[in-house]
XYZ file of N, CA and C in Angstrom:
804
model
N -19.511 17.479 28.123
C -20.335 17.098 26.979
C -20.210 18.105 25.855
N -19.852 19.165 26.210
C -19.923 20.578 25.296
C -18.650 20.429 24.656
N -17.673 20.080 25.324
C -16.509 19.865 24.208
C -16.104 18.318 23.568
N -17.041 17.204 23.649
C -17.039 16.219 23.195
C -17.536 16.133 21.170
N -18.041 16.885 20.872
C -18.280 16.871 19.401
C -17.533 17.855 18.633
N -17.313 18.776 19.069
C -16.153 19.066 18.577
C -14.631 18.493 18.294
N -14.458 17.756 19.981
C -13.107 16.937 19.852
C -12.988 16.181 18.598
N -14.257 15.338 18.597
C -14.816 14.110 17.623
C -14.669 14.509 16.032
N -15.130 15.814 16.129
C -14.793 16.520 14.585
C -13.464 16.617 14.444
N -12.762 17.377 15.090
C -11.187 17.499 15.239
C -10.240 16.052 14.734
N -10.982 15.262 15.256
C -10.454 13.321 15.310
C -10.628 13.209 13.709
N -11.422 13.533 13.381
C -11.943 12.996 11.751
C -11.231 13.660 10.739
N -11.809 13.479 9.487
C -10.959 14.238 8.475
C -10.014 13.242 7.879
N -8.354 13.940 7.650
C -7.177 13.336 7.635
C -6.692 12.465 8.676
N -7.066 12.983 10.029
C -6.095 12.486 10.932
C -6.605 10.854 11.272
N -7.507 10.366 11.359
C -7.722 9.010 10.916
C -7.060 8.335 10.365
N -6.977 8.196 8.974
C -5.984 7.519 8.260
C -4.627 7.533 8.262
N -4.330 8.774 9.276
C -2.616 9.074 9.078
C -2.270 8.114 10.517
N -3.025 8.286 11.990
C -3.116 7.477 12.753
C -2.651 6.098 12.354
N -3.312 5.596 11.650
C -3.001 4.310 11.343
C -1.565 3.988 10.439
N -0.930 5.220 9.896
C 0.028 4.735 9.642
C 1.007 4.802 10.660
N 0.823 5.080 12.079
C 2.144 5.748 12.920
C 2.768 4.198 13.095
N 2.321 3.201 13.390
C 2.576 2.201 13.836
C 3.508 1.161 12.848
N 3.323 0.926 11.376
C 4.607 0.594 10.531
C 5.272 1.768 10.319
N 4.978 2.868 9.886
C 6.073 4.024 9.857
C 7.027 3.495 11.252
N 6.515 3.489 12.180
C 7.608 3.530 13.261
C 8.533 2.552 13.187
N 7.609 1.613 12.981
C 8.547 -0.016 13.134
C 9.690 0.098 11.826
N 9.248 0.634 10.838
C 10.376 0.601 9.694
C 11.362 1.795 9.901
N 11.195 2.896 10.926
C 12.542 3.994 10.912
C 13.091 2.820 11.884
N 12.806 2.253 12.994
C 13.374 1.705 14.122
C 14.240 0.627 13.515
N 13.637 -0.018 12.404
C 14.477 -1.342 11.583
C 15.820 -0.571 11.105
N 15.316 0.854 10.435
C 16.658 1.061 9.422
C 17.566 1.534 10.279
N 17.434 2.386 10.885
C 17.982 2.644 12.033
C 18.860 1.572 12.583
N 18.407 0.943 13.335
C 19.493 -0.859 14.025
C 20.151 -1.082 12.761
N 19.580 -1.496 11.092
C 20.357 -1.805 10.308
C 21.530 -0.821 9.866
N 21.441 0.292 10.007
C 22.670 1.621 9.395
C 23.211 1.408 10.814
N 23.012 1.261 12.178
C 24.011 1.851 13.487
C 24.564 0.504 13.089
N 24.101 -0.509 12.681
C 25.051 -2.062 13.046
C 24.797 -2.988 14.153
N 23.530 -2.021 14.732
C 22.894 -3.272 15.847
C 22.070 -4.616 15.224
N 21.840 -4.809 13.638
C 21.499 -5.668 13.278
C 21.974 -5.632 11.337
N 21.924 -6.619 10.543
C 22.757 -6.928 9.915
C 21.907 -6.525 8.530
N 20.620 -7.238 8.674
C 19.731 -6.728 7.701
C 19.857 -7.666 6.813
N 20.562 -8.897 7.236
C 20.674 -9.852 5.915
C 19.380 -11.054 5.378
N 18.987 -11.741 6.696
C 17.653 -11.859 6.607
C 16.284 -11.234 6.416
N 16.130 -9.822 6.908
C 14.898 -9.060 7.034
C 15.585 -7.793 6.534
N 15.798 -7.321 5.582
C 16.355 -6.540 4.851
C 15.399 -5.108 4.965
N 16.437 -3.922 5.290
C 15.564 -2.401 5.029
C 14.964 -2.305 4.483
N 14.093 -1.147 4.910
C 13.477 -0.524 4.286
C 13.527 0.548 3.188
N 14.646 0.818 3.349
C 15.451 1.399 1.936
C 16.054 0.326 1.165
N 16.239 -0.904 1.364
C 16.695 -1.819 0.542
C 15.474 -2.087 -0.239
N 13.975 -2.558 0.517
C 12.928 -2.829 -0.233
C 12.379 -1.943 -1.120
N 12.478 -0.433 -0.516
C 12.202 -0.014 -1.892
C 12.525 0.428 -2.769
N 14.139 0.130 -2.791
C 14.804 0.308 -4.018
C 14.193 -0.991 -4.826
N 13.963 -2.201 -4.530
C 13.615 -3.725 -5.009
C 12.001 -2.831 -5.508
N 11.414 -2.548 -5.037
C 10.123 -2.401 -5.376
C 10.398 -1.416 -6.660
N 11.505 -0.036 -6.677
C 11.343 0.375 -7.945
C 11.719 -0.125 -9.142
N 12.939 -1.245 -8.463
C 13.531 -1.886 -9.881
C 12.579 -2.562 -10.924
N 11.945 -3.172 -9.524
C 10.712 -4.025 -10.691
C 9.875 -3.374 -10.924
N 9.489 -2.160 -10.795
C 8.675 -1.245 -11.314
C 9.032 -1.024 -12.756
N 10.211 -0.387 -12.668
C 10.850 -0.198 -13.849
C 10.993 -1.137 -14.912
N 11.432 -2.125 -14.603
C 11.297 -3.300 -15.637
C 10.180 -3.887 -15.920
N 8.757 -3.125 -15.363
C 8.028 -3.279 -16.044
C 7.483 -4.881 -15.640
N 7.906 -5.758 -14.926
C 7.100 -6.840 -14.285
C 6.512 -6.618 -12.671
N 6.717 -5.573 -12.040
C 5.636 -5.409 -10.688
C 4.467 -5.300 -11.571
N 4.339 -4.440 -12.693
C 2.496 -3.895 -13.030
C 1.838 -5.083 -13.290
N 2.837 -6.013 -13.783
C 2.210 -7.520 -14.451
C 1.955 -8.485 -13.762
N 2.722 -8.298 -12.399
C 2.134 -9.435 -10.711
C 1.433 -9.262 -10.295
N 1.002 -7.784 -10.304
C -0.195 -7.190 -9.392
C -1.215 -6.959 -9.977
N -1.064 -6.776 -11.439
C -2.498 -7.038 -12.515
C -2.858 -8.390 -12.275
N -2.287 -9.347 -12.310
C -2.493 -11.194 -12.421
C -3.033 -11.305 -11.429
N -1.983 -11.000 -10.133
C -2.875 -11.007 -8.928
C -4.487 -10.898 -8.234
N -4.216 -9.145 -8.700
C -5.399 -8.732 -8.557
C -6.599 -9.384 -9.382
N -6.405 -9.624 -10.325
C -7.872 -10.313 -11.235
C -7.927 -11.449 -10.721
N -6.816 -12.405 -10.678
C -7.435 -13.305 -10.161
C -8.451 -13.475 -8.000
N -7.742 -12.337 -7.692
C -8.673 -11.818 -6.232
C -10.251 -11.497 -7.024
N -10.357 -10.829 -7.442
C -11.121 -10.063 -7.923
C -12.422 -11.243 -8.647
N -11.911 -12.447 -9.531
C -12.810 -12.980 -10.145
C -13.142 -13.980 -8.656
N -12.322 -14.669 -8.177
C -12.831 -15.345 -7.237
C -13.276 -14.827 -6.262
N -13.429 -14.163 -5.674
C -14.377 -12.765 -4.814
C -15.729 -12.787 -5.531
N -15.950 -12.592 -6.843
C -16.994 -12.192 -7.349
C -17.566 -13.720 -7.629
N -17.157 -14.907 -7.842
C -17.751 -16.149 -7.572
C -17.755 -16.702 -5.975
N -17.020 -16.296 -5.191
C -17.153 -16.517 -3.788
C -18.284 -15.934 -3.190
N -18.643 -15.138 -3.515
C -19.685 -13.904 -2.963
C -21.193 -14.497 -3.511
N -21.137 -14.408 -5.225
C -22.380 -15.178 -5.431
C -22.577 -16.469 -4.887
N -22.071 -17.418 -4.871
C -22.370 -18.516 -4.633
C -22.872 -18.284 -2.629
N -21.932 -17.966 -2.066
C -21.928 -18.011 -0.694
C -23.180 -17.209 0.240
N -23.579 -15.953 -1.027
C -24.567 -15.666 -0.463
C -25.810 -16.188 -1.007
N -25.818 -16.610 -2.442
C -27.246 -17.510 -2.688
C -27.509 -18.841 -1.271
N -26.383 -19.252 -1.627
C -26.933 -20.672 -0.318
C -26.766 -20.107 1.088
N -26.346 -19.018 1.509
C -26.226 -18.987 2.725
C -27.830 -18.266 3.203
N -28.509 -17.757 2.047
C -29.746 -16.944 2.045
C -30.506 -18.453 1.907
N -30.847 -19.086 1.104
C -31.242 -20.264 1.158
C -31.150 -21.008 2.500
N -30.003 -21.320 3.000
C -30.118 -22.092 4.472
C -30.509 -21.047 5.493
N -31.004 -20.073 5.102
C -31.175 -18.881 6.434
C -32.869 -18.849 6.189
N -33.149 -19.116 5.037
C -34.601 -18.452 5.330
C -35.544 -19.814 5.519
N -34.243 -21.208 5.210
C -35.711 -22.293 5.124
C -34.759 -23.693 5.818
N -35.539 -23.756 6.943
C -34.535 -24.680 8.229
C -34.586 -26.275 7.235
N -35.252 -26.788 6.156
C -34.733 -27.705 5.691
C -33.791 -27.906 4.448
N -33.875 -26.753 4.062
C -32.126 -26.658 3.289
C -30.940 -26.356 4.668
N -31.451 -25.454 5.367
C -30.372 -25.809 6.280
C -30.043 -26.940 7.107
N -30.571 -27.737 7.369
C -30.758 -28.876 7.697
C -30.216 -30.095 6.624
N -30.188 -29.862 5.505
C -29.589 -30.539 4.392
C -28.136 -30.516 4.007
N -27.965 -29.127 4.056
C -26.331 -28.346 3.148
C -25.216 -27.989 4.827
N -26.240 -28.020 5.686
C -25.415 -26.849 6.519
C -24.426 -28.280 7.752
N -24.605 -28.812 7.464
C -23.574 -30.294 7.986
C -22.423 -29.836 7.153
N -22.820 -30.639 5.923
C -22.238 -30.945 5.044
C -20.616 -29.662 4.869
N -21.446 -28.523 4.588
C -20.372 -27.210 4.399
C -19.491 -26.957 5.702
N -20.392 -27.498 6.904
C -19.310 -26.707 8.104
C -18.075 -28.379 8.123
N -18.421 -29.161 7.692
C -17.093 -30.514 7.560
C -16.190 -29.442 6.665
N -16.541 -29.399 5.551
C -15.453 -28.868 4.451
C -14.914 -27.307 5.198
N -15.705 -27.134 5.827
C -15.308 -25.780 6.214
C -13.678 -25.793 7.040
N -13.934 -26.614 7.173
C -12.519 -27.451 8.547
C -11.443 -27.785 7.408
N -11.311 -27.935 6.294
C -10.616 -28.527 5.062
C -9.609 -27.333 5.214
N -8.283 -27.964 5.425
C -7.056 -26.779 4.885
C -7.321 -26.229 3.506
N -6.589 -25.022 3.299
C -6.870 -24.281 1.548
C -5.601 -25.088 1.230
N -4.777 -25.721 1.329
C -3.589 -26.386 0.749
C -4.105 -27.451 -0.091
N -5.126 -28.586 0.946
C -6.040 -29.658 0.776
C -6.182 -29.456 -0.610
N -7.037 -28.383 -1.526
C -7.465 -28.234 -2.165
C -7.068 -28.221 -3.808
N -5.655 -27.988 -2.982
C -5.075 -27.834 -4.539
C -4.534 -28.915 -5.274
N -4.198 -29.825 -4.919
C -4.214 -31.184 -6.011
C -5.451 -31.436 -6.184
N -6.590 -31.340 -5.626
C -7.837 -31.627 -6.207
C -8.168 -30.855 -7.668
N -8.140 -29.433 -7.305
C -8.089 -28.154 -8.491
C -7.370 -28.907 -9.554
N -6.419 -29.148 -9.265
C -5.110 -29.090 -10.349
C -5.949 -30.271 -11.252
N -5.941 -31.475 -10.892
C -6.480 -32.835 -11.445
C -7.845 -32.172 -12.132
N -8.973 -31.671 -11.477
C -9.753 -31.552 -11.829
C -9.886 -30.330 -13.339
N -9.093 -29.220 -13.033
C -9.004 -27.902 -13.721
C -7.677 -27.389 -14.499
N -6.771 -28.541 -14.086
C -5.592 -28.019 -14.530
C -4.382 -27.350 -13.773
N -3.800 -26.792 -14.095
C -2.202 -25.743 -13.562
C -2.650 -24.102 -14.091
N -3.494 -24.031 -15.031
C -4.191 -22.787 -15.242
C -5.352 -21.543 -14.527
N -5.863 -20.896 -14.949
C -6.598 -19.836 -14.243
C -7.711 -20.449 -13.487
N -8.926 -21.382 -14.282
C -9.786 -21.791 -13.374
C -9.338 -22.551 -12.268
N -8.036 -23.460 -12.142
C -7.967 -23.633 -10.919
C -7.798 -22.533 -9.712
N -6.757 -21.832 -10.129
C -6.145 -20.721 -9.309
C -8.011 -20.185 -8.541
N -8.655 -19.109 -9.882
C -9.757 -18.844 -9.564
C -10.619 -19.490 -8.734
N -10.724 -20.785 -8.799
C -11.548 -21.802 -8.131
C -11.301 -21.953 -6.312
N -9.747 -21.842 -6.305
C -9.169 -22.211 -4.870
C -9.931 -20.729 -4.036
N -9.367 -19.756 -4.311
C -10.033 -18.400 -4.126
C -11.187 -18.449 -3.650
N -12.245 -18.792 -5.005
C -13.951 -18.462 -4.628
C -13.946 -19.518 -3.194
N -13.421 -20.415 -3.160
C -13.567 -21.661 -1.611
C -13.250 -20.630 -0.682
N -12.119 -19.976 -0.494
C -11.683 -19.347 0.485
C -12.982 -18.291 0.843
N -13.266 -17.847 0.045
C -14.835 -16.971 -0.250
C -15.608 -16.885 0.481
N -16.247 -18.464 0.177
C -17.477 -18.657 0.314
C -17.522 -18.866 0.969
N -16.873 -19.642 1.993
C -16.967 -20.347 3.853
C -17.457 -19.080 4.781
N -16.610 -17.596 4.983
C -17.331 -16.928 5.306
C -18.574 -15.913 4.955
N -18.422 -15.556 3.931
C -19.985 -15.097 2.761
C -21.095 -15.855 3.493
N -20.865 -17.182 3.544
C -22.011 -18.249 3.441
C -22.270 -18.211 5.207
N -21.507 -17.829 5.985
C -21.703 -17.973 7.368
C -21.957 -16.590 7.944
N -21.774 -15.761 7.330
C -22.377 -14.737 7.655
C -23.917 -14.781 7.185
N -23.984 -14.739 6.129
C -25.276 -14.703 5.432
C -26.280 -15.638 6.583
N -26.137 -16.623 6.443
C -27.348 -17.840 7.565
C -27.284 -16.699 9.026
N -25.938 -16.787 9.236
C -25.910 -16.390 10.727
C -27.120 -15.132 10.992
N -26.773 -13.878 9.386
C -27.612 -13.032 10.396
C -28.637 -13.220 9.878
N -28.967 -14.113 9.153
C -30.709 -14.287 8.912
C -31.292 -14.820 9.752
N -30.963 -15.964 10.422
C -31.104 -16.588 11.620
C -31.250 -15.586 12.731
N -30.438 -14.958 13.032
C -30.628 -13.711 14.436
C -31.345 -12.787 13.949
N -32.431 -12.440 12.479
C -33.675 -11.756 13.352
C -33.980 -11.973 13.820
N -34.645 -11.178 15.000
C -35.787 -11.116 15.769
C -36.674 -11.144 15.312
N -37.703 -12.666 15.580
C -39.024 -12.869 14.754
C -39.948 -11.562 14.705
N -39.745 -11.089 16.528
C -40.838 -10.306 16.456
C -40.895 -9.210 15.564
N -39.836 -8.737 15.105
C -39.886 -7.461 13.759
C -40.423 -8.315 12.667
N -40.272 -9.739 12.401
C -40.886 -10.230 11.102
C -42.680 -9.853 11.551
N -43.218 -10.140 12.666
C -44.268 -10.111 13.021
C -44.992 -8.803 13.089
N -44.053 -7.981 13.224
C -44.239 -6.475 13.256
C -45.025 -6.268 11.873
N -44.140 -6.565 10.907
C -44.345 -6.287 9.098
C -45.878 -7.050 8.964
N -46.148 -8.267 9.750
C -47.018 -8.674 9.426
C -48.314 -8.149 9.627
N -47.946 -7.677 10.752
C -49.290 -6.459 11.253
C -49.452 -5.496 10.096
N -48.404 -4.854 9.688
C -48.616 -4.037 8.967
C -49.002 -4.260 7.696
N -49.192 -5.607 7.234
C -49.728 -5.881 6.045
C -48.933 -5.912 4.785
N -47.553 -6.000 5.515
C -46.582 -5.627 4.276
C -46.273 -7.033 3.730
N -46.213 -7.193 2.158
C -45.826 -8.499 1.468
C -44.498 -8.976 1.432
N -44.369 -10.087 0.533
C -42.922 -10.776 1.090
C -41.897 -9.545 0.541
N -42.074 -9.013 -0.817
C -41.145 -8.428 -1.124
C -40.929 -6.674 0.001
N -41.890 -6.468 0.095
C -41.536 -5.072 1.357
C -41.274 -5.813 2.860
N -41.378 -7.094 3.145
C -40.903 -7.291 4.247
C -39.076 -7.408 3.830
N -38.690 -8.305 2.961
C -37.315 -8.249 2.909
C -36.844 -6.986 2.791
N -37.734 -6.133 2.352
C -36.898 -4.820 1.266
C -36.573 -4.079 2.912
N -37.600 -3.648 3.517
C -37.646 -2.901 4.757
C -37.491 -3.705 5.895
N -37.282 -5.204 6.360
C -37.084 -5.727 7.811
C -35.727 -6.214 7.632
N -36.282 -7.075 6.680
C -35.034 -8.413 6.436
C -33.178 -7.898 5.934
N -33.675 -6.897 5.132
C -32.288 -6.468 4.498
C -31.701 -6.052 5.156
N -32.157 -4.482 5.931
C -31.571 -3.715 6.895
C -30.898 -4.479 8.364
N -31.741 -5.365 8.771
C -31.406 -6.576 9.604
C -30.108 -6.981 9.642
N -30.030 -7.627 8.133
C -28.767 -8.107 8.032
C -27.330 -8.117 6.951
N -27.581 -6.489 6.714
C -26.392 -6.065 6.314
C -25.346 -5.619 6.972
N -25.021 -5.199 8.411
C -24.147 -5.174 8.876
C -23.379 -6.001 8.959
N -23.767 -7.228 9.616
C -23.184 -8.624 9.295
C -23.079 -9.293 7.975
N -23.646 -8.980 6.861
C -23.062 -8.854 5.618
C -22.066 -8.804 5.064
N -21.899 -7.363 5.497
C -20.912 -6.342 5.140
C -19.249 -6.532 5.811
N -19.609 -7.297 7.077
C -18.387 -8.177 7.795
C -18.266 -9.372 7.085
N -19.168 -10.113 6.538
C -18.800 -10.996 6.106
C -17.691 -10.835 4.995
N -18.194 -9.886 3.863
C -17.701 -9.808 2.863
C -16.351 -9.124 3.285
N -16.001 -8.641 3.788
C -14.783 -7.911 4.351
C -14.283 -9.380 5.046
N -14.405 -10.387 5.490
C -13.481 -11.168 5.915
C -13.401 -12.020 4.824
N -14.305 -12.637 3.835
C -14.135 -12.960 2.470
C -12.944 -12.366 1.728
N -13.207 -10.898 1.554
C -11.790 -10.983 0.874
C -10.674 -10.853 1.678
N -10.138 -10.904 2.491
C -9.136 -11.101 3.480
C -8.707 -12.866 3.234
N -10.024 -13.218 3.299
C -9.405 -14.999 3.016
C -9.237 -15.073 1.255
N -9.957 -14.017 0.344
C -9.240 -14.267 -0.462
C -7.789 -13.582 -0.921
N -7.302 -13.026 -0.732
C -6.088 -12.356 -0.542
C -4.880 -13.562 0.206
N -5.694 -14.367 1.050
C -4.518 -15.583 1.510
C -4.724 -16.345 0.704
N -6.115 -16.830 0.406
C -5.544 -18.103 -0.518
C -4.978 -17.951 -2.196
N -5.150 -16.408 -2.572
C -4.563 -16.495 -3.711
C -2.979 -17.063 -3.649
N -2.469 -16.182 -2.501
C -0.548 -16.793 -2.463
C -0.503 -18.423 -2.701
N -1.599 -19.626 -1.830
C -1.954 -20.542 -2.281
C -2.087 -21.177 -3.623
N -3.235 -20.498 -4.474
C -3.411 -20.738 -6.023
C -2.429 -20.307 -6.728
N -1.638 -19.372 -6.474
C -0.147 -19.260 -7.230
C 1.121 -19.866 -7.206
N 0.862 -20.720 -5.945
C 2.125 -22.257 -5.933
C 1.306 -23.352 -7.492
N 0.524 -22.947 -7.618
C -0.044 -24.137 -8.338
C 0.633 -23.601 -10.026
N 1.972 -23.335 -9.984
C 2.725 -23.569 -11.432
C 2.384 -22.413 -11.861
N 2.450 -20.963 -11.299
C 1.771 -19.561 -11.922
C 3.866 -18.723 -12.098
N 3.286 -18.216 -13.614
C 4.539 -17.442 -13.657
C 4.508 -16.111 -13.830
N 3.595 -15.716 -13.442
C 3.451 -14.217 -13.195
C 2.278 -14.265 -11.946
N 2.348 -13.278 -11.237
C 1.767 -12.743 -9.422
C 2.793 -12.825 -8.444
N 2.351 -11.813 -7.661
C 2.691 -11.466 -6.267
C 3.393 -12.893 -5.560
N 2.334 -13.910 -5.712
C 2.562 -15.838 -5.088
C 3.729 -15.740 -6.192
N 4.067 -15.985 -7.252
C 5.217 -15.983 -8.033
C 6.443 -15.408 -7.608
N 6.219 -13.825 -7.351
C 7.641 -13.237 -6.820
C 7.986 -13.959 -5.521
N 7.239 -14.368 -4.327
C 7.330 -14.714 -3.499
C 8.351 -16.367 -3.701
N 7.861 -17.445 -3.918
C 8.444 -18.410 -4.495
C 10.047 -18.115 -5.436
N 9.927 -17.151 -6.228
C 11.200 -16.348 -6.876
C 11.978 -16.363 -5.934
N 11.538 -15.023 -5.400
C 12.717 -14.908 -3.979
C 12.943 -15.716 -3.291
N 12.481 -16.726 -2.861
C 12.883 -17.802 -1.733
C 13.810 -18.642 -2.713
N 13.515 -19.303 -3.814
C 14.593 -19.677 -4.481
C 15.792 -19.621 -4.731
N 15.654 -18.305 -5.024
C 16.735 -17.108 -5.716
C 17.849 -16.994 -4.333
N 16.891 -16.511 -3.013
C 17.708 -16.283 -2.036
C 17.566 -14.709 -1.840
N 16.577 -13.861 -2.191
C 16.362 -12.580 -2.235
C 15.390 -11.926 -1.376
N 15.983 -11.998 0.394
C 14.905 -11.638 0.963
C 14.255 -10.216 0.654
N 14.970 -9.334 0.352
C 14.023 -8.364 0.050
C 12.818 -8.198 -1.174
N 12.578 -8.966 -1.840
C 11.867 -9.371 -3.084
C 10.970 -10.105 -2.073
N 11.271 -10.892 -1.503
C 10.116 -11.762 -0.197
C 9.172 -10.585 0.246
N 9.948 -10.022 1.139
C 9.195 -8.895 1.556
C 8.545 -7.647 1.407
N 9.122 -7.065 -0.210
C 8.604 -6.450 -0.924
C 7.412 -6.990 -1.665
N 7.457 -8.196 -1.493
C 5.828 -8.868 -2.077
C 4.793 -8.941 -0.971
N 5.183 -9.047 0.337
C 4.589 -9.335 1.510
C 3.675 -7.994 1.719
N 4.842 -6.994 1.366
C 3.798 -5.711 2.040
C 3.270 -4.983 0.832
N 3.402 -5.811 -0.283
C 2.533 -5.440 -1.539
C 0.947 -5.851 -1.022
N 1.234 -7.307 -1.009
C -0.123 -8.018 -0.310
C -0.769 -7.037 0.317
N 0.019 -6.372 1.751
C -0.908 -5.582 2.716
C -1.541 -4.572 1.914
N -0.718 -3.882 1.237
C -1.067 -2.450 0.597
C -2.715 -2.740 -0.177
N -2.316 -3.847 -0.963
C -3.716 -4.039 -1.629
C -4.908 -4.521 -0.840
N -4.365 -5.481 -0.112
C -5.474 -5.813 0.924
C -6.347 -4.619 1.143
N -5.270 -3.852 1.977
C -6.035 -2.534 2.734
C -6.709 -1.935 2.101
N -6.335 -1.268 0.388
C -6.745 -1.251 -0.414
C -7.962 -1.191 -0.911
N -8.170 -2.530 -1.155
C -9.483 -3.512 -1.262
C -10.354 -3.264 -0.299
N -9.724 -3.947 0.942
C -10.747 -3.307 2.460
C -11.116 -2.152 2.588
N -10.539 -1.138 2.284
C -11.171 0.482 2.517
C -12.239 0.586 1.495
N -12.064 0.642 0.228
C -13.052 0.209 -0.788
C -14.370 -0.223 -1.026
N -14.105 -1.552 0.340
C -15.398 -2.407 0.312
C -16.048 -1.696 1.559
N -15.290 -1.416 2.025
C -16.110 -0.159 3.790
C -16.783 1.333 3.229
N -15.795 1.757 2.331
C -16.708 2.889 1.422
C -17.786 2.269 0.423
N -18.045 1.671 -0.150
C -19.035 1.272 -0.975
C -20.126 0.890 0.157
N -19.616 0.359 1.107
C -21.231 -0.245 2.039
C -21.296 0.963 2.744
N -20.435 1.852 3.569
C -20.785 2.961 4.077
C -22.031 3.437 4.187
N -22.715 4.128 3.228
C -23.959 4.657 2.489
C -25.064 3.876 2.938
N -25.034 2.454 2.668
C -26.161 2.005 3.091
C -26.193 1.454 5.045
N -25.197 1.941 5.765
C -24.796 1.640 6.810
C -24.693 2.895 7.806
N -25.295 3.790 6.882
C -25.438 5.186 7.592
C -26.227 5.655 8.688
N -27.243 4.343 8.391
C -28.519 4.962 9.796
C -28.118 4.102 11.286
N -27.054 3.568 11.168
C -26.467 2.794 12.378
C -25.658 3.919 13.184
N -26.161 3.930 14.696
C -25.640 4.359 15.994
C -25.068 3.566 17.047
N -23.536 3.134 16.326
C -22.950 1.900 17.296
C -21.479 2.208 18.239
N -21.229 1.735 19.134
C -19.797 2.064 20.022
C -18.803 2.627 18.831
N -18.766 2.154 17.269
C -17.868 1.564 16.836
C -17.755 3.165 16.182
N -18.995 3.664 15.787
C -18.904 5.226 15.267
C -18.467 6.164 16.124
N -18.815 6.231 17.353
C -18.682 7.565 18.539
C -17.400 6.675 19.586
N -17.043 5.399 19.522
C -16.448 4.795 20.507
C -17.334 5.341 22.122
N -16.643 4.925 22.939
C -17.311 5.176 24.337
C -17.433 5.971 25.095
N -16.770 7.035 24.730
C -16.538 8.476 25.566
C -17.910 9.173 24.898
């Protein structure tokens, strides 16, 4: 036990994040490697020194900054309409069983709806322009936003609502102090798998006639015949994803501080 918090300190820091890179670092020396000995050809799944020579070219010419700006805003606006919408109604069907009883059919059918489904609808309705793109996104959004939200309002435990009641506390100090703390962990997952689904369905909203983004280079290269441009967009995606995800884990962090779970100390 005496040398268990120390180890734990030792674990933290840098070495966390570098951990997590051992596993593509490896896989990409092991690729270039087979591709330079000649145990594989590299013509389909092209190096890793091939990709990032592709990644600086278009750096240089000055259209990567302009895929990944397009990109990103359009993640970014539909995230920020996925999120409002998904958590107003998902707070709504969580706190009052006849809106849920009304909406909550209805959303888990569409919920089953491919993100492909969607896009001749967009298009007809919004056009080949941004609000569609934006629009496909906030959908991808809101399905989990909105199912997190009910879910963990639903799994308080009444008896802590009953607790507050003893104590005389009103509606607004019961949410502020039972209800919130309750269910921001599951929140906070929600929104972290929100943008994960929005990050897929943008590649989606960018088949819909987009000539600049990440979904653009992708379509390029397959055309063109340029797998490394494929895949130099692929692990653009990840980079930002992760990105994004670390981001949204540091911003909730803070309010996620008074939690003592497997997930902080693991099991030892």
């Amino acid at each position: 036990m005496g040398d268990a918090l120390p180890l734990r300190r030792r674990s933290g820091g840098w070495g966390r994040p570098l951990i997590g890179f051992a596993l593509p670092v490896g896989l990409a020396l092991l690729w270039e490697a087979a591709v330079r000995s000649g145990l594989a050809n590299g013509r389909l799944v092209a190096p890793p020194s091939r990709i990032a020579i592709t990644i600086v070219e278009l750096w240089r010419s000055g259209d990567l900054p302009l895929h990944i700006w397009a990109t990103v805003w359009r993640v970014a606006a539909g995230f920020g309409l996925g999120v409002i919408s998904g958590t107003t109604l998902g707070a709504l069907a969580g706190a009052s069983v006849l809106v849920r009883q009304i909406v909550d059919p209805t959303i888990q059918g569409l919920r089953s709806v491919p993100s492909i489904a969607w896009v001749p609808l967009f298009i007809l309705w919004l056009g080949i322009f941004e609000p569609s793109k934006i629009a496909l996104i906030s959908v991808g959004v809101f399905f989990p936003v909105y199912l997190g939200v009910l879910g963990a309002i639903a799994s308080v435990d009444r008896k802590t609502i009953e607790v507050g009641r003893i104590f005389r506390l009103g509606r607004f100090a019961l949410v502020r102090r039972i209800l919130l703390p309750a269910i921001l962990p599951a929140y906070a997952l929600a929104l972290r798998t929100g943008l994960g689904l929005g990050w897929m369905f943008v590649v989606a909203a960018e088949f819909m006639g987009a000539s600049e983004g990440l979904g653009y280079l992708l379509v390029d290269g397959q055309q063109l015949g340029k797998p490394d441009q494929i895949i130099a967009a692929i692990l653009i995606f990840a980079c930002l994803g992760k990105l994004t995800d670390g981001l949204l884990v540091s911003v909730s962090a803070p309010l996620l501080r008074w939690q003592d779970t497997v997930a902080e100390q693991g099991l030892s």
